[in-house]
Amino acid sequence: MRRYNGRSQILVTGGAGFLGSHLCERLLGEGHEVLCVDNFFTGARRNIEHLLDHPRFDLMRHDVTVPLVVEVDEIYNLACPASPVHYQHNPVQTIKTSVHGAINVLGLAQRVNARVFQASTSEVYGDPDTHPQPESYWGRVNPVGPRSCYDEGKRCAETLFMDYHRQYGVDVRVARIFNTYGPRMHPNDGRVVSNFIVQALRGEDITIYGAGEQTRSFCYVDDLIEGFVRFMAQEGPLPGPINLGNPREFTILQLAEQVINLTNSSSRIVFKPLPQDDPKQRRPDIRLAEQHLGWEPQVQLHEGLMRTIAWFDEMLSAAH
């Protein structure tokens, strides 16, 4: 089929975001035509500026809550604010983006017979009482808390993807993304890696919520994008969900100490109260990805942090 041999026309919603811009770059590198759609709520033109003159790259300013009429072979649906600071800023729009956006991209995929990828999240597991989290775990989510606009929006999007798959035969791929970091992260998105690096580079106090004993697993962006591409290329009855993330677990305090060391910073660590519904543990069980995609992360935290720190250092220097 034309879709999976040689050049495909690929739509990336949220393509000017952190993950989306890296995905656009990867797909262009593989010879595909890429249509990047973004409303620039959290995405940034600077993330895709270097691609604007590429002959196989198009940019469309558009909100996925409004239906989109284009002809494409594949769709990656990455449109949604993904950090608590951003998704809690306008919670109604966040849940609309997840739910209406899913309906719109699925309707498009059904019409043009395109394979469609949903960027879901480890947040569907909530504050888990099962550790690590396998795809079979249904989660422990507060449906009315401050994070629920994102958590429940993404859970509903997964439901829609699976129902379009079962009811209409739409060819779907659902990936649950765990903490990812790397160049082009938003400097003010409130996530621990970007927070700690920016604070350390500026010599400011590094803020830890709680005692810093809560754990996270950090996947470098290049590894994650490799997982996306492998999942989309996979033939056969495997719609997902599949966990994509790094199973190596670190406490938040360990991360802060490593960032201070790598930046040679004079920053002090200060502790503040834990936010509501903040998960105590987050680590993926990636056996499905290993078995079906032959995928596992390759970039160690030390190496990934060095690359990310270098990017933030250059960006902060350019801003002055």
Coordinates of C-alpha atoms in Angstrom, one line a residue:
M1 CA 0.0 0.0 0.0
R2 CA 1.1 3.5 -0.8
R3 CA 0.8 4.5 2.8
Y4 CA 3.6 2.5 4.2
N5 CA 6.0 2.1 1.2
G6 CA 8.2 5.1 0.5
R7 CA 6.8 8.6 1.0
S8 CA 3.7 9.1 3.1
Q9 CA 1.7 12.3 3.7
I10 CA 1.6 12.5 7.5
L11 CA -0.4 14.9 9.7
V12 CA 1.1 15.8 13.1
T13 CA -1.3 17.6 15.4
G14 CA 0.5 19.6 18.1
G15 CA 3.5 19.5 15.7
A16 CA 5.1 22.7 17.1
G17 CA 5.2 21.3 20.6
F18 CA 8.1 19.7 22.4
L19 CA 7.4 16.1 21.2
G20 CA 5.7 17.2 18.0
S21 CA 8.6 19.2 16.6
H22 CA 11.0 16.2 17.2
L23 CA 8.6 13.9 15.5
C24 CA 8.2 16.2 12.5
E25 CA 12.0 16.3 12.2
R26 CA 12.2 12.5 12.3
L27 CA 9.5 12.0 9.7
L28 CA 11.0 14.5 7.3
G29 CA 14.4 12.7 7.8
E30 CA 12.7 9.5 6.6
G31 CA 11.5 11.2 3.4
H32 CA 7.8 11.8 4.2
E33 CA 5.7 14.9 3.6
V34 CA 4.6 16.4 6.9
L35 CA 1.7 18.7 7.7
C36 CA 2.2 20.2 11.1
V37 CA -1.0 21.5 12.7
D38 CA -0.8 23.6 15.9
N39 CA -2.8 26.4 17.5
F40 CA 0.3 27.6 19.4
F41 CA -1.3 27.5 22.8
T42 CA 1.7 25.7 24.2
G43 CA 3.6 24.9 21.0
A44 CA 6.2 27.5 19.7
R45 CA 7.1 28.6 16.3
R46 CA 10.8 28.5 17.3
N47 CA 10.5 24.7 17.7
I48 CA 9.8 24.3 14.0
E49 CA 11.4 27.4 12.6
H50 CA 14.3 25.4 11.1
L51 CA 11.8 23.3 9.2
L52 CA 9.7 26.1 7.6
D53 CA 11.8 26.2 4.4
H54 CA 11.8 22.4 4.0
P55 CA 10.1 21.5 0.7
R56 CA 8.2 18.6 2.3
F57 CA 7.0 20.5 5.4
D58 CA 3.8 22.5 5.7
L59 CA 2.5 24.4 8.8
M60 CA -1.2 25.1 9.4
R61 CA -2.4 27.2 12.4
H62 CA -5.5 25.3 13.5
D63 CA -7.2 24.1 16.7
V64 CA -8.1 20.4 16.7
T65 CA -11.4 21.1 18.5
V66 CA -12.5 22.3 15.0
P67 CA -12.8 19.6 12.3
L68 CA -10.0 19.5 9.8
V69 CA -10.4 18.5 6.1
V70 CA -7.1 17.3 4.6
E71 CA -5.9 14.3 2.6
V72 CA -3.3 12.3 4.5
D73 CA -2.0 8.7 4.9
E74 CA -1.1 8.8 8.6
I75 CA -2.0 10.9 11.6
Y76 CA -0.1 11.4 14.9
N77 CA -2.4 13.1 17.4
L78 CA -0.2 15.0 19.8
A79 CA -2.3 18.1 20.4
C80 CA -2.9 18.8 24.1
P81 CA -1.2 20.8 26.8
A82 CA 0.8 18.2 28.7
S83 CA 2.2 19.9 31.8
P84 CA 0.1 20.7 35.0
V85 CA 0.8 24.5 34.7
H86 CA -0.5 24.6 31.1
Y87 CA -3.4 22.1 31.3
Q88 CA -4.8 23.6 34.5
H89 CA -4.6 27.2 33.0
N90 CA -7.7 26.5 30.9
P91 CA -9.1 23.1 32.1
V92 CA -12.2 23.3 29.9
Q93 CA -10.2 23.8 26.8
T94 CA -7.8 21.0 27.9
I95 CA -10.6 18.4 28.1
K96 CA -12.1 19.7 24.8
T97 CA -8.8 19.3 23.1
S98 CA -8.5 15.7 24.3
V99 CA -12.1 14.7 23.6
H100 CA -13.3 16.8 20.6
G101 CA -9.8 16.6 19.2
A102 CA -9.9 12.8 19.3
I103 CA -13.3 12.7 17.7
N104 CA -12.1 15.0 14.9
V105 CA -8.9 13.2 14.1
L106 CA -10.7 9.8 14.3
G107 CA -13.4 11.1 11.9
L108 CA -10.7 12.2 9.5
A109 CA -8.8 8.9 9.8
Q110 CA -12.1 7.1 9.1
R111 CA -12.8 9.2 6.0
V112 CA -9.4 9.0 4.4
N113 CA -8.6 5.4 5.7
A114 CA -5.5 6.6 7.6
R115 CA -3.6 4.9 10.4
V116 CA -3.9 7.2 13.5
F117 CA -1.7 7.4 16.6
Q118 CA -2.9 8.7 19.9
A119 CA -0.4 10.2 22.3
S120 CA -1.9 9.1 25.6
T121 CA -0.2 9.4 28.9
S122 CA 0.9 7.7 32.1
E123 CA -1.5 10.1 33.8
V124 CA -4.3 7.6 32.9
Y125 CA -2.9 5.5 35.8
G126 CA -3.5 8.5 38.2
D127 CA -1.8 7.9 41.6
P128 CA -1.2 4.2 41.2
D129 CA -1.4 1.5 43.8
T130 CA 0.2 -1.0 41.4
H131 CA 3.9 -0.6 40.7
P132 CA 5.3 -0.6 38.0
Q133 CA 2.3 0.1 35.9
P134 CA 1.4 -2.5 33.2
E135 CA -1.1 -1.6 30.5
S136 CA -3.6 -4.0 32.1
Y137 CA -3.8 -1.7 35.2
W138 CA -7.0 0.4 35.1
G139 CA -5.7 3.3 37.2
R140 CA -6.6 5.2 40.3
V141 CA -7.7 8.6 39.1
N142 CA -9.6 11.4 40.9
P143 CA -12.4 12.4 38.4
V144 CA -13.1 15.8 40.0
G145 CA -9.6 17.0 41.0
P146 CA -7.4 19.8 39.5
R147 CA -5.6 17.3 37.3
S148 CA -8.7 15.5 36.1
C149 CA -9.2 17.7 33.0
Y150 CA -6.0 16.1 31.6
D151 CA -6.2 12.7 33.2
E152 CA -9.9 12.0 32.4
G153 CA -9.6 13.8 29.0
K154 CA -6.9 11.4 28.0
R155 CA -8.8 8.4 29.4
C156 CA -11.8 9.4 27.4
A157 CA -9.7 9.8 24.2
E158 CA -8.4 6.2 24.7
T159 CA -12.0 5.1 24.9
L160 CA -12.8 6.9 21.7
F161 CA -9.8 5.4 19.9
M162 CA -10.7 1.9 20.9
D163 CA -14.4 2.3 20.1
Y164 CA -13.6 3.7 16.6
H165 CA -11.3 0.8 16.1
R166 CA -13.9 -1.8 17.2
Q167 CA -17.0 -0.2 15.7
Y168 CA -15.6 1.3 12.4
G169 CA -12.4 -0.6 11.9
V170 CA -10.2 2.5 12.1
D171 CA -6.5 1.5 12.3
V172 CA -5.4 3.0 15.6
R173 CA -2.3 3.0 17.8
V174 CA -2.5 4.2 21.4
A175 CA 0.7 4.9 23.3
R176 CA 0.9 5.8 27.0
I177 CA 3.8 8.2 27.3
F178 CA 5.8 8.4 30.6
N179 CA 7.9 11.4 31.7
T180 CA 9.9 12.6 28.7
Y181 CA 12.6 15.3 28.6
G182 CA 15.0 16.9 26.1
P183 CA 15.7 20.0 24.0
R184 CA 12.7 22.2 23.2
M185 CA 10.9 21.6 26.5
H186 CA 9.0 24.7 27.5
P187 CA 11.1 26.5 30.1
N188 CA 8.0 27.4 32.2
D189 CA 6.0 24.3 31.9
G190 CA 6.4 23.3 35.6
R191 CA 7.9 19.9 34.9
V192 CA 10.7 18.7 37.1
V193 CA 13.4 18.4 34.5
S194 CA 12.9 21.8 32.9
N195 CA 12.3 23.4 36.3
F196 CA 15.4 22.1 37.9
I197 CA 17.7 22.9 34.9
V198 CA 16.4 26.5 34.5
Q199 CA 16.7 27.1 38.3
A200 CA 20.2 25.6 38.4
L201 CA 21.4 27.5 35.4
R202 CA 20.1 30.8 37.0
G203 CA 21.6 29.9 40.4
E204 CA 18.1 30.0 41.9
D205 CA 16.8 27.7 44.7
I206 CA 15.7 24.4 43.3
T207 CA 12.1 23.7 44.4
I208 CA 11.1 20.2 45.5
Y209 CA 7.5 19.4 46.5
G210 CA 7.2 17.1 49.4
A211 CA 10.3 15.4 50.7
G212 CA 11.5 14.5 47.2
E213 CA 11.0 10.8 47.8
Q214 CA 8.4 10.5 45.1
T215 CA 9.8 8.7 42.1
R216 CA 9.7 9.3 38.3
S217 CA 11.3 7.6 35.3
F218 CA 12.7 9.9 32.6
C219 CA 12.8 9.0 29.0
Y220 CA 14.9 11.0 26.5
V221 CA 12.9 12.4 23.6
D222 CA 14.9 10.6 20.8
D223 CA 14.1 7.3 22.4
L224 CA 10.4 8.1 22.7
I225 CA 10.1 9.2 19.1
E226 CA 11.8 6.0 18.0
G227 CA 9.0 4.2 19.9
F228 CA 6.3 6.2 18.1
V229 CA 7.7 5.4 14.7
R230 CA 8.1 1.7 15.4
F231 CA 4.6 1.5 16.8
M232 CA 3.1 3.2 13.7
A233 CA 5.1 0.9 11.3
Q234 CA 4.0 -2.2 13.1
E235 CA 1.5 -4.3 11.1
G236 CA -1.0 -6.6 12.8
P237 CA -3.7 -6.5 15.4
L238 CA -2.0 -4.4 18.1
P239 CA -3.9 -1.1 18.6
G240 CA -2.5 -0.7 22.1
P241 CA -2.4 0.7 24.6
I242 CA 1.4 0.3 24.9
N243 CA 3.6 2.0 27.5
L244 CA 6.5 4.0 26.2
G245 CA 8.9 5.3 28.8
N246 CA 12.1 4.5 30.7
P247 CA 11.7 1.8 33.4
R248 CA 14.7 3.2 35.4
E249 CA 13.4 4.9 38.4
F250 CA 14.8 8.0 40.3
T251 CA 13.6 10.0 43.2
I252 CA 13.0 13.7 42.6
L253 CA 15.7 14.5 45.1
Q254 CA 18.2 12.3 43.1
L255 CA 17.3 14.2 40.0
A256 CA 17.8 17.6 41.6
E257 CA 21.2 16.6 42.9
Q258 CA 22.3 15.3 39.5
V259 CA 21.2 18.5 37.8
I260 CA 23.1 20.6 40.3
N261 CA 26.3 18.5 39.8
L262 CA 26.0 18.6 35.9
T263 CA 25.5 22.4 35.9
N264 CA 28.1 23.2 38.6
S265 CA 25.4 25.3 40.1
S266 CA 25.4 27.0 43.5
S267 CA 21.6 26.4 43.8
R268 CA 20.2 25.2 47.1
I269 CA 17.4 22.7 47.4
V270 CA 14.3 24.0 49.1
F271 CA 11.2 21.9 50.0
K272 CA 7.5 23.0 49.6
P273 CA 4.2 21.2 50.2
L274 CA 3.1 18.5 47.8
P275 CA 0.4 19.5 45.3
Q276 CA -3.0 17.7 45.4
D277 CA -3.1 14.3 43.6
D278 CA 0.6 14.3 42.8
P279 CA 1.5 10.7 42.1
K280 CA 4.0 9.1 44.6
Q281 CA 5.4 6.6 42.0
R282 CA 5.5 6.5 38.3
R283 CA 7.3 3.8 36.4
P284 CA 6.3 2.0 33.2
D285 CA 6.2 -1.8 32.7
I286 CA 7.5 -1.8 29.1
R287 CA 7.5 -5.6 28.4
L288 CA 4.8 -5.1 25.7
A289 CA 7.0 -2.6 23.8
E290 CA 10.0 -4.8 24.1
Q291 CA 8.1 -7.8 22.9
H292 CA 6.1 -6.3 20.0
L293 CA 8.2 -3.3 18.9
G294 CA 11.7 -4.5 19.9
W295 CA 12.0 -1.2 21.7
E296 CA 13.7 0.0 24.9
P297 CA 15.3 3.3 25.8
Q298 CA 19.0 3.7 24.9
V299 CA 19.9 7.1 26.3
Q300 CA 21.0 7.1 30.0
L301 CA 19.8 9.9 32.2
H302 CA 23.3 11.5 32.6
E303 CA 23.8 11.7 28.8
G304 CA 20.2 13.0 28.2
L305 CA 20.5 15.6 30.9
M306 CA 23.8 16.9 29.5
R307 CA 22.2 17.4 26.0
T308 CA 19.1 19.1 27.6
I309 CA 21.2 21.3 29.8
A310 CA 23.3 22.4 26.8
W311 CA 20.1 23.4 24.9
F312 CA 18.6 25.3 27.9
D313 CA 22.0 27.1 28.5
E314 CA 22.0 28.3 24.9
M315 CA 18.4 29.3 25.0
L316 CA 18.7 31.3 28.2
S317 CA 21.9 33.0 27.0
A318 CA 20.2 34.0 23.8
A319 CA 17.3 35.5 25.8
H320 CA 19.7 38.0 27.5

